Amino acid sequence: MTGSENNTTPDRAQGSIGSAIGKVNDQIRQPLWLLAELTYSCPLQCPYCSNPMDFARIKSELTTEEWIDVFKQARAMGATQLGLSGGEPLMRPDLVELIRAARDLGFYTNVITSGAGMNADKVAEFKEAGLDHIQVSFQASSEDLNNLIAGTDAFKHKIEMAKAVKANDYPMVLCFVTHRQNIDQVDEILDLCIELEADYVELATTQYYGWAMHNRDQLMPMKEQLVRAEATAHRYQEEQQGKMKIYYVVPDYYEERPKACMNGWGNIFLTVTPNGVALPCHAARELPGMTLPNVKDMSIDEIWNGSSDFNKFRGFDWMTEPCRSCDEKEKDFGGCRCQAFMLTGDPANTDPVCSKSPHHHLVEEAIAAGKAEADKPIVEQKPLVFRNPRNSKKIVGF
Amino acid sequence: MSDRVFNDDTVLVLAQGYRFQWEPAQNCNVLLYPEGMVKLNGGAGEIVKLISEKKQTVAELIADLTKAFDGVDLADDVYQFLDEAYKNDWLRK
Ligand SMILES: C[S@@+](CC[C@H](N)C(=O)[O-])C[C@H]1O[C@@H](n2cnc3c(N)ncnc32)[C@H](O)[C@@H]1O
Ligand code: SF4
Ligand code: SF4
Protein backbone atom coordinates (compact mmCIF):
# COMPACT_ATOMS: atom_id res chain seq x y z
CA MET A 1 0.00 0.00 0.00
CA THR A 2 1.07 3.50 -0.67
CA GLY A 3 1.20 5.92 2.20
CA SER A 4 -2.10 7.65 1.69
CA GLU A 5 -3.18 9.10 4.99
CA ASN A 6 -6.79 8.86 4.23
CA ASN A 7 -7.25 5.71 2.24
CA THR A 8 -10.18 4.59 4.35
CA THR A 9 -12.31 7.33 2.86
CA PRO A 10 -14.87 5.42 0.85
CA ASP A 11 -15.58 7.74 -1.99
CA ARG A 12 -14.33 11.18 -2.67
CA ALA A 13 -16.82 11.82 -5.39
CA GLN A 14 -19.17 13.49 -2.99
CA GLY A 15 -16.78 15.08 -0.63
CA SER A 16 -15.51 12.83 2.11
CA ILE A 17 -17.88 10.56 3.86
CA GLY A 18 -15.29 10.85 6.56
CA SER A 19 -13.43 7.83 7.74
CA ALA A 20 -14.46 8.60 11.29
CA ILE A 21 -18.14 8.14 10.72
CA GLY A 22 -17.19 4.66 9.62
CA LYS A 23 -15.86 4.05 13.12
CA VAL A 24 -19.44 4.05 14.27
CA ASN A 25 -19.73 0.55 12.94
CA ASP A 26 -21.93 -0.78 15.68
CA GLN A 27 -24.49 1.61 14.32
CA ILE A 28 -25.33 -0.24 11.16
CA ARG A 29 -28.23 0.53 8.91
CA GLN A 30 -29.05 4.01 9.96
CA PRO A 31 -28.84 6.62 7.24
CA LEU A 32 -26.22 8.62 9.16
CA TRP A 33 -25.15 10.53 6.08
CA LEU A 34 -27.64 12.30 3.87
CA LEU A 35 -26.32 13.67 0.61
CA ALA A 36 -28.79 16.15 -0.83
CA GLU A 37 -28.06 16.80 -4.49
CA LEU A 38 -30.11 19.96 -4.61
CA THR A 39 -29.81 20.67 -8.31
CA TYR A 40 -27.99 19.48 -11.42
CA SER A 41 -27.62 23.00 -12.69
CA CYS A 42 -24.03 24.23 -12.63
CA PRO A 43 -22.21 27.03 -14.44
CA LEU A 44 -19.02 24.96 -14.69
CA GLN A 45 -18.40 22.06 -17.05
CA CYS A 46 -15.79 19.84 -15.42
CA PRO A 47 -15.03 16.88 -17.69
CA TYR A 48 -14.28 14.83 -14.55
CA CYS A 49 -17.73 15.47 -13.07
CA SER A 50 -19.27 12.42 -11.42
CA ASN A 51 -22.84 13.54 -12.19
CA PRO A 52 -24.78 11.27 -14.56
CA MET A 53 -24.35 11.81 -18.30
CA ASP A 54 -28.08 12.41 -18.75
CA PHE A 55 -28.35 15.06 -16.03
CA ALA A 56 -29.91 17.53 -18.47
CA ARG A 57 -32.91 15.25 -18.84
CA ILE A 58 -33.80 15.75 -15.19
CA LYS A 59 -35.35 19.16 -15.04
CA SER A 60 -37.67 18.99 -12.05
CA GLU A 61 -36.34 19.71 -8.58
CA LEU A 62 -37.81 19.15 -5.14
CA THR A 63 -39.31 22.28 -3.62
CA THR A 64 -37.99 23.91 -0.46
CA GLU A 65 -40.75 22.26 1.60
CA GLU A 66 -40.06 18.86 0.07
CA TRP A 67 -36.37 19.12 0.90
CA ILE A 68 -37.07 20.17 4.45
CA ASP A 69 -39.42 17.22 4.82
CA VAL A 70 -36.63 14.91 3.58
CA PHE A 71 -34.29 16.44 6.17
CA LYS A 72 -36.85 15.89 8.94
CA GLN A 73 -37.44 12.26 8.06
CA ALA A 74 -33.75 11.44 7.70
CA ARG A 75 -32.96 13.23 10.96
CA ALA A 76 -35.64 11.22 12.77
CA MET A 77 -33.98 8.07 11.47
CA GLY A 78 -30.64 9.07 12.95
CA ALA A 79 -28.94 11.12 10.23
CA THR A 80 -26.41 13.60 11.63
CA GLN A 81 -24.39 14.68 8.61
CA LEU A 82 -25.95 16.52 5.72
CA GLY A 83 -24.05 17.24 2.52
CA LEU A 84 -25.55 19.98 0.37
CA SER A 85 -24.16 19.35 -3.08
CA GLY A 86 -25.20 18.94 -6.70
CA GLY A 87 -24.57 20.27 -9.37
CA GLU A 88 -23.83 23.58 -7.82
CA PRO A 89 -25.82 24.01 -4.58
CA LEU A 90 -25.42 27.79 -4.82
CA MET A 91 -27.71 27.74 -7.85
CA ARG A 92 -30.60 27.08 -5.44
CA PRO A 93 -32.00 30.45 -4.37
CA ASP A 94 -33.29 28.83 -1.15
CA LEU A 95 -29.91 27.49 -0.03
CA VAL A 96 -29.75 29.70 3.07
CA GLU A 97 -33.25 28.67 4.05
CA LEU A 98 -32.36 25.00 3.64
CA ILE A 99 -29.21 25.42 5.73
CA ARG A 100 -31.17 27.11 8.48
CA ALA A 101 -33.87 24.42 8.54
CA ALA A 102 -31.29 21.63 8.57
CA ARG A 103 -29.26 23.25 11.31
CA ASP A 104 -32.39 23.80 13.42
CA LEU A 105 -33.10 20.09 13.09
CA GLY A 106 -29.67 19.37 14.55
CA PHE A 107 -27.82 18.38 11.39
CA TYR A 108 -24.13 19.04 10.98
CA THR A 109 -24.37 20.90 7.70
CA ASN A 110 -21.73 20.75 4.97
CA VAL A 111 -21.84 22.76 1.75
CA ILE A 112 -19.79 21.34 -1.11
CA THR A 113 -19.27 24.01 -3.74
CA SER A 114 -17.05 25.03 -6.62
CA GLY A 115 -17.39 28.62 -5.37
CA ALA A 116 -19.23 29.63 -8.54
CA GLY A 117 -22.03 31.99 -7.61
CA MET A 118 -20.56 32.59 -4.17
CA ASN A 119 -19.62 35.93 -2.71
CA ALA A 120 -18.46 37.20 0.66
CA ASP A 121 -21.97 38.28 1.70
CA LYS A 122 -23.33 34.82 0.98
CA VAL A 123 -20.68 33.20 3.14
CA ALA A 124 -21.66 35.54 5.98
CA GLU A 125 -25.32 34.61 5.45
CA PHE A 126 -24.46 30.91 5.62
CA LYS A 127 -22.66 31.52 8.87
CA GLU A 128 -25.61 33.35 10.31
CA ALA A 129 -27.93 30.52 9.22
CA GLY A 130 -25.75 28.08 11.14
CA LEU A 131 -23.75 26.36 8.40
CA ASP A 132 -21.06 24.20 10.03
CA HIS A 133 -18.62 23.56 7.22
CA ILE A 134 -17.88 24.60 3.68
CA GLN A 135 -15.62 22.88 1.19
CA VAL A 136 -14.47 24.75 -1.89
CA SER A 137 -13.37 22.57 -4.76
CA PHE A 138 -11.17 24.01 -7.41
CA GLN A 139 -12.13 23.18 -10.95
CA ALA A 140 -9.03 21.51 -12.13
CA SER A 141 -9.01 21.09 -15.87
CA SER A 142 -5.48 22.03 -16.84
CA GLU A 143 -6.62 25.11 -18.72
CA ASP A 144 -8.41 26.47 -15.71
CA LEU A 145 -5.64 25.55 -13.41
CA ASN A 146 -3.22 27.37 -15.61
CA ASN A 147 -5.50 30.40 -15.68
CA LEU A 148 -5.80 30.10 -11.98
CA ILE A 149 -2.09 30.09 -11.43
CA ALA A 150 -1.57 32.76 -14.08
CA GLY A 151 -3.72 35.15 -12.07
CA THR A 152 -6.96 35.56 -13.99
CA ASP A 153 -10.32 36.66 -12.62
CA ALA A 154 -11.26 33.10 -11.78
CA PHE A 155 -8.18 32.89 -9.67
CA LYS A 156 -8.94 36.17 -7.94
CA HIS A 157 -12.49 35.05 -7.29
CA LYS A 158 -11.32 31.80 -5.73
CA ILE A 159 -8.91 33.66 -3.51
CA GLU A 160 -11.61 36.03 -2.40
CA MET A 161 -13.93 33.16 -1.62
CA ALA A 162 -11.29 31.21 0.22
CA LYS A 163 -10.54 34.32 2.28
CA ALA A 164 -14.22 34.96 2.96
CA VAL A 165 -14.51 31.41 4.25
CA LYS A 166 -11.70 32.02 6.71
CA ALA A 167 -12.92 35.49 7.64
CA ASN A 168 -16.17 33.88 8.77
CA ASP A 169 -14.28 31.61 11.11
CA TYR A 170 -14.55 28.43 9.07
CA PRO A 171 -11.53 26.26 8.49
CA MET A 172 -10.44 26.61 4.87
CA VAL A 173 -10.99 23.23 3.24
CA LEU A 174 -9.93 23.01 -0.39
CA CYS A 175 -10.44 20.08 -2.71
CA PHE A 176 -8.62 19.37 -5.95
CA VAL A 177 -9.70 16.48 -8.14
CA THR A 178 -6.59 15.14 -9.80
CA HIS A 179 -6.20 13.42 -13.17
CA ARG A 180 -3.67 13.05 -15.96
CA GLN A 181 -4.04 16.65 -17.11
CA ASN A 182 -3.28 18.29 -13.76
CA ILE A 183 -1.52 15.77 -11.57
CA ASP A 184 1.93 17.00 -12.62
CA GLN A 185 1.08 20.31 -10.96
CA VAL A 186 0.70 19.03 -7.42
CA ASP A 187 3.51 21.31 -6.25
CA GLU A 188 1.88 24.38 -7.83
CA ILE A 189 -1.45 23.36 -6.32
CA LEU A 190 0.06 23.00 -2.86
CA ASP A 191 2.03 26.25 -3.14
CA LEU A 192 -1.24 27.97 -3.94
CA CYS A 193 -2.84 26.38 -0.88
CA ILE A 194 0.02 27.54 1.32
CA GLU A 195 -0.33 31.05 -0.04
CA LEU A 196 -4.05 30.96 0.79
CA GLU A 197 -3.29 29.58 4.26
CA ALA A 198 -5.59 26.62 3.76
CA ASP A 199 -6.20 24.44 6.79
CA TYR A 200 -7.08 21.23 4.94
CA VAL A 201 -6.28 20.25 1.39
CA GLU A 202 -7.70 17.25 -0.26
CA LEU A 203 -5.93 15.90 -3.32
CA ALA A 204 -8.82 13.72 -4.40
CA THR A 205 -8.52 11.36 -7.29
CA THR A 206 -10.93 11.20 -10.19
CA GLN A 207 -13.37 8.35 -9.67
CA TYR A 208 -14.73 7.03 -12.95
CA TYR A 209 -18.45 7.70 -12.77
CA GLY A 210 -20.65 9.79 -15.05
CA TRP A 211 -18.66 12.23 -17.14
CA ALA A 212 -15.38 11.03 -15.74
CA MET A 213 -16.10 7.53 -17.07
CA HIS A 214 -16.86 9.00 -20.47
CA ASN A 215 -13.52 10.84 -20.42
CA ARG A 216 -11.56 8.03 -18.80
CA ASP A 217 -8.94 7.65 -21.53
CA GLN A 218 -8.18 11.35 -21.35
CA LEU A 219 -8.12 11.53 -17.54
CA MET A 220 -6.31 8.33 -16.55
CA PRO A 221 -3.03 9.24 -14.85
CA MET A 222 0.16 7.38 -15.70
CA LYS A 223 2.11 5.37 -13.16
CA GLU A 224 5.14 7.69 -13.35
CA GLN A 225 2.92 10.69 -12.72
CA LEU A 226 1.47 9.07 -9.62
CA VAL A 227 4.87 8.19 -8.24
CA ARG A 228 5.99 11.81 -8.65
CA ALA A 229 2.75 13.28 -7.31
CA GLU A 230 2.82 11.08 -4.27
CA ALA A 231 6.43 11.93 -3.49
CA THR A 232 5.61 15.62 -3.82
CA ALA A 233 2.54 15.29 -1.63
CA HIS A 234 4.59 13.52 1.06
CA ARG A 235 7.26 16.19 0.96
CA TYR A 236 4.65 18.89 1.52
CA GLN A 237 2.92 16.82 4.18
CA GLU A 238 6.14 16.78 6.18
CA GLU A 239 6.91 20.46 5.61
CA GLN A 240 3.39 21.53 6.53
CA GLN A 241 3.00 19.31 9.59
CA GLY A 242 0.91 21.12 12.16
CA LYS A 243 -0.04 23.91 9.74
CA MET A 244 -1.87 22.55 6.75
CA LYS A 245 -3.21 19.04 6.65
CA ILE A 246 -2.88 17.38 3.26
CA TYR A 247 -4.85 14.31 2.26
CA TYR A 248 -3.62 12.41 -0.72
CA VAL A 249 -5.82 9.68 -2.14
CA VAL A 250 -4.40 6.98 -4.41
CA PRO A 251 -6.54 6.17 -7.48
CA ASP A 252 -8.20 2.83 -6.90
CA TYR A 253 -7.34 1.64 -10.42
CA TYR A 254 -3.74 1.47 -9.23
CA GLU A 255 -4.57 -0.40 -6.04
CA GLU A 256 -4.74 -4.15 -5.38
CA ARG A 257 -7.89 -3.89 -3.27
CA PRO A 258 -11.07 -1.92 -3.90
CA LYS A 259 -12.38 0.90 -1.76
CA ALA A 260 -14.96 0.03 0.91
CA CYS A 261 -17.50 1.79 -1.21
CA MET A 262 -20.12 3.77 0.77
CA ASN A 263 -19.09 1.77 3.84
CA GLY A 264 -21.33 -0.93 2.51
CA TRP A 265 -24.46 -0.67 0.41
CA GLY A 266 -27.47 0.75 2.24
CA ASN A 267 -25.46 0.87 5.45
CA ILE A 268 -24.95 4.51 6.47
CA PHE A 269 -25.32 6.50 3.29
CA LEU A 270 -28.39 7.95 1.57
CA THR A 271 -28.40 10.15 -1.54
CA VAL A 272 -31.42 12.10 -2.69
CA THR A 273 -31.12 13.40 -6.25
CA PRO A 274 -32.57 16.74 -7.44
CA ASN A 275 -35.91 15.26 -8.49
CA GLY A 276 -36.36 13.16 -5.35
CA VAL A 277 -35.03 9.73 -6.37
CA ALA A 278 -33.36 8.09 -3.37
CA LEU A 279 -30.17 6.12 -4.01
CA PRO A 280 -27.71 4.11 -1.92
CA CYS A 281 -24.92 6.00 -3.71
CA HIS A 282 -24.84 8.87 -6.17
CA ALA A 283 -23.97 6.63 -9.14
CA ALA A 284 -26.43 3.79 -8.48
CA ARG A 285 -29.12 5.09 -10.81
CA GLU A 286 -27.33 3.45 -13.75
CA LEU A 287 -27.48 -0.07 -12.33
CA PRO A 288 -29.85 -2.58 -13.97
CA GLY A 289 -33.09 -3.47 -12.21
CA MET A 290 -33.27 -0.45 -9.96
CA THR A 291 -36.80 0.64 -9.03
CA LEU A 292 -35.66 4.19 -8.19
CA PRO A 293 -38.04 5.00 -5.32
CA ASN A 294 -38.91 8.68 -5.01
CA VAL A 295 -39.28 10.60 -1.75
CA LYS A 296 -42.40 12.17 -3.25
CA ASP A 297 -44.15 8.78 -3.28
CA MET A 298 -42.73 7.01 -0.24
CA SER A 299 -41.37 7.78 3.19
CA ILE A 300 -37.61 7.62 3.74
CA ASP A 301 -38.27 4.84 6.24
CA GLU A 302 -40.04 2.74 3.59
CA ILE A 303 -37.31 3.45 1.09
CA TRP A 304 -34.41 2.77 3.46
CA ASN A 305 -35.83 -0.35 5.10
CA GLY A 306 -38.27 -1.76 2.57
CA SER A 307 -37.22 -0.93 -0.99
CA SER A 308 -35.60 -3.56 -3.15
CA ASP A 309 -32.97 -1.01 -4.23
CA PHE A 310 -31.62 -0.50 -0.72
CA ASN A 311 -31.73 -4.21 0.12
CA LYS A 312 -30.16 -5.43 -3.12
CA PHE A 313 -26.53 -5.50 -1.98
CA ARG A 314 -26.89 -5.33 1.77
CA GLY A 315 -24.86 -7.77 3.82
CA PHE A 316 -22.96 -10.54 2.03
CA ASP A 317 -25.54 -12.95 0.60
CA TRP A 318 -25.65 -11.33 -2.83
CA MET A 319 -21.92 -11.87 -3.38
CA THR A 320 -20.38 -14.01 -6.09
CA GLU A 321 -16.94 -15.61 -5.98
CA PRO A 322 -14.20 -14.72 -5.18
CA CYS A 323 -15.78 -12.31 -2.65
CA ARG A 324 -18.25 -14.83 -1.25
CA SER A 325 -15.59 -17.01 0.35
CA CYS A 326 -13.01 -14.26 0.86
CA ASP A 327 -11.89 -13.37 4.38
CA GLU A 328 -11.54 -9.69 3.47
CA LYS A 329 -15.17 -9.13 2.59
CA GLU A 330 -15.99 -7.40 5.85
CA LYS A 331 -13.26 -4.90 5.16
CA ASP A 332 -14.19 -3.78 1.66
CA PHE A 333 -17.68 -5.25 1.03
CA GLY A 334 -16.41 -6.43 -2.35
CA GLY A 335 -15.82 -2.87 -3.54
CA CYS A 336 -18.08 -0.72 -5.66
CA ARG A 337 -21.25 -2.16 -7.28
CA CYS A 338 -21.31 0.56 -9.93
CA GLN A 339 -17.72 -0.07 -10.90
CA ALA A 340 -18.39 -3.83 -11.07
CA PHE A 341 -21.35 -3.16 -13.36
CA MET A 342 -19.66 -0.58 -15.59
CA LEU A 343 -16.64 -2.80 -16.17
CA THR A 344 -17.98 -6.36 -16.07
CA GLY A 345 -21.68 -5.93 -16.85
CA ASP A 346 -22.81 -7.58 -13.57
CA PRO A 347 -23.11 -5.47 -10.43
CA ALA A 348 -22.82 -8.56 -8.19
CA ASN A 349 -19.32 -9.30 -9.44
CA THR A 350 -16.20 -8.50 -7.47
CA ASP A 351 -15.03 -4.95 -8.11
CA PRO A 352 -12.41 -5.55 -10.83
CA VAL A 353 -9.98 -3.27 -8.99
CA CYS A 354 -9.38 -6.27 -6.71
CA SER A 355 -6.40 -8.33 -7.87
CA LYS A 356 -8.38 -11.47 -6.96
CA SER A 357 -11.10 -10.59 -9.48
CA PRO A 358 -11.08 -12.68 -12.68
CA HIS A 359 -11.86 -9.37 -14.41
CA HIS A 360 -8.89 -7.49 -13.00
CA HIS A 361 -7.38 -7.36 -16.49
CA LEU A 362 -10.14 -4.86 -17.42
CA VAL A 363 -8.61 -2.34 -15.04
CA GLU A 364 -5.15 -2.97 -16.43
CA GLU A 365 -6.55 -2.56 -19.95
CA ALA A 366 -8.17 0.75 -18.98
CA ILE A 367 -4.84 2.01 -17.71
CA ALA A 368 -3.19 0.83 -20.94
CA ALA A 369 -5.87 2.57 -23.03
CA GLY A 370 -5.20 5.78 -21.15
CA LYS A 371 -1.50 5.43 -21.82
CA ALA A 372 -2.08 4.74 -25.52
CA GLU A 373 -4.17 7.90 -25.68
CA ALA A 374 -1.51 9.93 -23.88
CA ASP A 375 1.17 8.64 -26.25
CA LYS A 376 -0.66 9.88 -29.36
CA PRO A 377 0.43 13.15 -30.94
CA ILE A 378 -1.61 15.97 -29.40
CA VAL A 379 -3.63 16.60 -32.57
CA GLU A 380 -4.83 13.01 -32.68
CA GLN A 381 -5.86 12.86 -29.03
CA LYS A 382 -9.54 12.69 -28.17
CA PRO A 383 -10.70 16.03 -26.82
CA LEU A 384 -12.11 16.17 -23.28
CA VAL A 385 -15.89 16.17 -23.35
CA PHE A 386 -17.23 18.90 -21.09
CA ARG A 387 -20.19 18.44 -18.79
CA ASN A 388 -22.91 20.69 -20.16
CA PRO A 389 -26.56 20.29 -21.22
CA ARG A 390 -25.68 20.33 -24.93
CA ASN A 391 -23.25 17.41 -24.62
CA SER A 392 -25.66 15.62 -22.29
CA LYS A 393 -28.42 15.71 -24.95
CA LYS A 394 -26.10 14.91 -27.82
CA ILE A 395 -24.37 11.93 -26.23
CA VAL A 396 -27.27 10.30 -24.42
CA GLY A 397 -29.71 11.17 -27.22
CA PHE A 398 -32.94 12.66 -25.91
CA MET B 1 3.17 13.72 34.15
CA SER B 2 5.42 16.16 32.34
CA ASP B 3 4.52 14.81 28.92
CA ARG B 4 0.90 15.83 29.29
CA VAL B 5 -0.47 18.17 26.65
CA PHE B 6 -2.57 20.20 29.11
CA ASN B 7 -2.05 21.45 32.65
CA ASP B 8 -4.40 22.67 35.37
CA ASP B 9 -4.48 26.22 33.99
CA THR B 10 -5.19 25.36 30.38
CA VAL B 11 -8.49 26.74 29.15
CA LEU B 12 -10.22 24.04 27.16
CA VAL B 13 -11.89 24.73 23.81
CA LEU B 14 -13.32 22.38 21.23
CA ALA B 15 -11.47 22.48 17.92
CA GLN B 16 -12.82 24.75 15.21
CA GLY B 17 -15.87 23.27 13.53
CA TYR B 18 -16.53 20.67 16.24
CA ARG B 19 -19.94 20.41 17.81
CA PHE B 20 -21.14 18.40 20.78
CA GLN B 21 -24.71 17.19 20.96
CA TRP B 22 -27.03 14.60 22.42
CA GLU B 23 -28.40 12.23 19.78
CA PRO B 24 -31.76 10.70 20.71
CA ALA B 25 -31.70 8.34 17.72
CA GLN B 26 -28.33 6.88 18.80
CA ASN B 27 -29.11 7.29 22.48
CA CYS B 28 -25.71 8.79 23.22
CA ASN B 29 -23.57 11.92 23.16
CA VAL B 30 -21.74 12.58 19.93
CA LEU B 31 -19.09 14.90 18.64
CA LEU B 32 -19.77 16.15 15.13
CA TYR B 33 -17.14 17.62 12.85
CA PRO B 34 -16.67 18.21 9.12
CA GLU B 35 -18.07 15.13 7.43
CA GLY B 36 -17.69 12.89 10.45
CA MET B 37 -18.97 11.87 13.86
CA VAL B 38 -17.75 10.01 16.93
CA LYS B 39 -19.94 8.55 19.60
CA LEU B 40 -18.77 9.31 23.11
CA ASN B 41 -19.20 6.85 25.94
CA GLY B 42 -20.53 7.97 29.32
CA GLY B 43 -17.47 9.56 30.91
CA ALA B 44 -16.09 11.02 27.70
CA GLY B 45 -19.52 12.42 26.94
CA GLU B 46 -19.68 14.17 30.33
CA ILE B 47 -16.26 15.76 29.89
CA VAL B 48 -16.90 17.00 26.36
CA LYS B 49 -20.32 18.26 27.41
CA LEU B 50 -18.80 20.42 30.13
CA ILE B 51 -16.13 21.71 27.75
CA SER B 52 -18.74 22.64 25.16
CA GLU B 53 -20.97 24.36 27.73
CA LYS B 54 -18.52 26.68 29.33
CA LYS B 55 -15.05 28.02 28.92
CA GLN B 56 -13.05 26.83 31.88
CA THR B 57 -9.66 25.54 32.94
CA VAL B 58 -8.77 21.91 33.39
CA ALA B 59 -8.71 22.39 37.19
CA GLU B 60 -12.22 23.82 37.16
CA LEU B 61 -13.44 21.01 34.95
CA ILE B 62 -11.98 18.42 37.28
CA ALA B 63 -13.56 20.14 40.27
CA ASP B 64 -16.97 20.13 38.55
CA LEU B 65 -16.70 16.46 37.68
CA THR B 66 -15.49 15.50 41.13
CA LYS B 67 -18.54 17.18 42.57
CA ALA B 68 -20.84 15.42 40.13
CA PHE B 69 -19.26 12.05 40.95
CA ASP B 70 -19.49 12.35 44.74
CA GLY B 71 -15.94 13.39 45.41
CA VAL B 72 -14.18 10.58 43.51
CA ASP B 73 -10.75 11.77 42.32
CA LEU B 74 -10.93 11.73 38.54
CA ALA B 75 -7.88 13.87 37.71
CA ASP B 76 -5.83 11.08 36.14
CA ASP B 77 -8.73 9.81 34.05
CA VAL B 78 -9.55 13.30 32.86
CA TYR B 79 -5.96 14.02 31.85
CA GLN B 80 -5.72 10.73 30.05
CA PHE B 81 -8.89 11.50 28.12
CA LEU B 82 -7.75 15.04 27.29
CA ASP B 83 -4.47 13.75 25.85
CA GLU B 84 -6.40 11.30 23.74
CA ALA B 85 -8.86 13.98 22.61
CA TYR B 86 -6.02 16.30 21.67
CA LYS B 87 -4.36 13.58 19.64
CA ASN B 88 -7.64 13.09 17.78
CA ASP B 89 -7.83 16.83 16.99
CA TRP B 90 -11.01 17.29 19.06
CA LEU B 91 -9.53 19.93 21.34
CA ARG B 92 -7.49 23.02 20.74
CA LYS B 93 -4.64 24.16 22.92
C1 LIG C 1 -20.15 16.60 -7.98
S1 LIG C 1 -19.45 17.92 -7.01
C2 LIG C 1 -20.85 18.95 -6.68
C3 LIG C 1 -20.51 20.20 -5.89
C4 LIG C 1 -19.81 21.33 -6.63
N1 LIG C 1 -20.30 21.55 -7.95
C5 LIG C 1 -18.32 21.07 -6.68
O1 LIG C 1 -17.81 20.73 -7.74
O2 LIG C 1 -17.71 21.22 -5.63
C6 LIG C 1 -19.11 17.20 -5.42
C7 LIG C 1 -17.66 16.92 -5.11
O3 LIG C 1 -17.19 15.86 -5.90
C8 LIG C 1 -15.96 16.18 -6.50
N2 LIG C 1 -15.94 15.42 -7.75
C9 LIG C 1 -16.63 15.66 -8.87
N3 LIG C 1 -16.42 14.69 -9.79
C10 LIG C 1 -15.59 13.79 -9.21
C11 LIG C 1 -15.02 12.55 -9.65
N4 LIG C 1 -15.25 12.04 -10.86
N5 LIG C 1 -14.22 11.89 -8.80
C12 LIG C 1 -13.98 12.38 -7.56
N6 LIG C 1 -14.48 13.53 -7.10
C13 LIG C 1 -15.29 14.24 -7.91
C14 LIG C 1 -15.99 17.68 -6.61
O4 LIG C 1 -14.70 18.23 -6.68
C15 LIG C 1 -16.70 18.06 -5.34
O5 LIG C 1 -15.78 18.09 -4.26
S1 SF4 D 1 -17.75 18.83 -10.49
FE1 SF4 D 1 -17.69 20.66 -11.82
S2 SF4 D 1 -19.30 20.35 -13.36
FE2 SF4 D 1 -19.65 18.85 -11.70
S3 SF4 D 1 -21.10 19.84 -10.40
FE3 SF4 D 1 -19.08 20.36 -9.53
S4 SF4 D 1 -18.45 22.25 -10.54
FE4 SF4 D 1 -20.21 21.46 -11.67
S1 SF4 E 1 -12.22 -10.84 -3.39
FE1 SF4 E 1 -13.88 -9.42 -2.86
S2 SF4 E 1 -13.93 -9.39 -0.63
FE2 SF4 E 1 -11.96 -10.31 -1.23
S3 SF4 E 1 -10.52 -8.61 -1.23
FE3 SF4 E 1 -11.30 -8.78 -3.33
S4 SF4 E 1 -13.08 -7.40 -3.41
FE4 SF4 E 1 -12.58 -7.71 -1.24
PDB file of C-alpha atoms and ligand atoms in Angstrom, chain A residues 257-258 319 322-323 326-329 332-335 350-351 354 356, ligand 3:
ATOM      1  CA  ARG A 257      -7.890  -3.886  -3.265  1.00  0.00           C
ATOM      2  CA  PRO A 258     -11.074  -1.920  -3.902  1.00  0.00           C
ATOM      3  CA  MET A 319     -21.921 -11.867  -3.376  1.00  0.00           C
ATOM      4  CA  PRO A 322     -14.197 -14.717  -5.180  1.00  0.00           C
ATOM      5  CA  CYS A 323     -15.784 -12.308  -2.652  1.00  0.00           C
ATOM      6  CA  CYS A 326     -13.007 -14.261   0.864  1.00  0.00           C
ATOM      7  CA  ASP A 327     -11.891 -13.375   4.382  1.00  0.00           C
ATOM      8  CA  GLU A 328     -11.540  -9.692   3.469  1.00  0.00           C
ATOM      9  CA  LYS A 329     -15.172  -9.130   2.585  1.00  0.00           C
ATOM     10  CA  ASP A 332     -14.191  -3.777   1.657  1.00  0.00           C
ATOM     11  CA  PHE A 333     -17.679  -5.255   1.032  1.00  0.00           C
ATOM     12  CA  GLY A 334     -16.406  -6.432  -2.352  1.00  0.00           C
ATOM     13  CA  GLY A 335     -15.817  -2.866  -3.542  1.00  0.00           C
ATOM     14  CA  THR A 350     -16.196  -8.504  -7.468  1.00  0.00           C
ATOM     15  CA  ASP A 351     -15.029  -4.949  -8.105  1.00  0.00           C
ATOM     16  CA  CYS A 354      -9.376  -6.266  -6.714  1.00  0.00           C
ATOM     17  CA  LYS A 356      -8.385 -11.471  -6.956  1.00  0.00           C
TER      18      LYS A 356
HETATM   19  S1  SF4 C   3     -12.218 -10.836  -3.389  1.00  0.00           S
HETATM   20 FE1  SF4 C   3     -13.878  -9.422  -2.864  1.00  0.00          FE
HETATM   21  S2  SF4 C   3     -13.934  -9.387  -0.629  1.00  0.00           S
HETATM   22 FE2  SF4 C   3     -11.962 -10.309  -1.231  1.00  0.00          FE
HETATM   23  S3  SF4 C   3     -10.517  -8.610  -1.234  1.00  0.00           S
HETATM   24 FE3  SF4 C   3     -11.304  -8.782  -3.334  1.00  0.00          FE
HETATM   25  S4  SF4 C   3     -13.075  -7.405  -3.414  1.00  0.00           S
HETATM   26 FE4  SF4 C   3     -12.576  -7.708  -1.240  1.00  0.00          FE
END
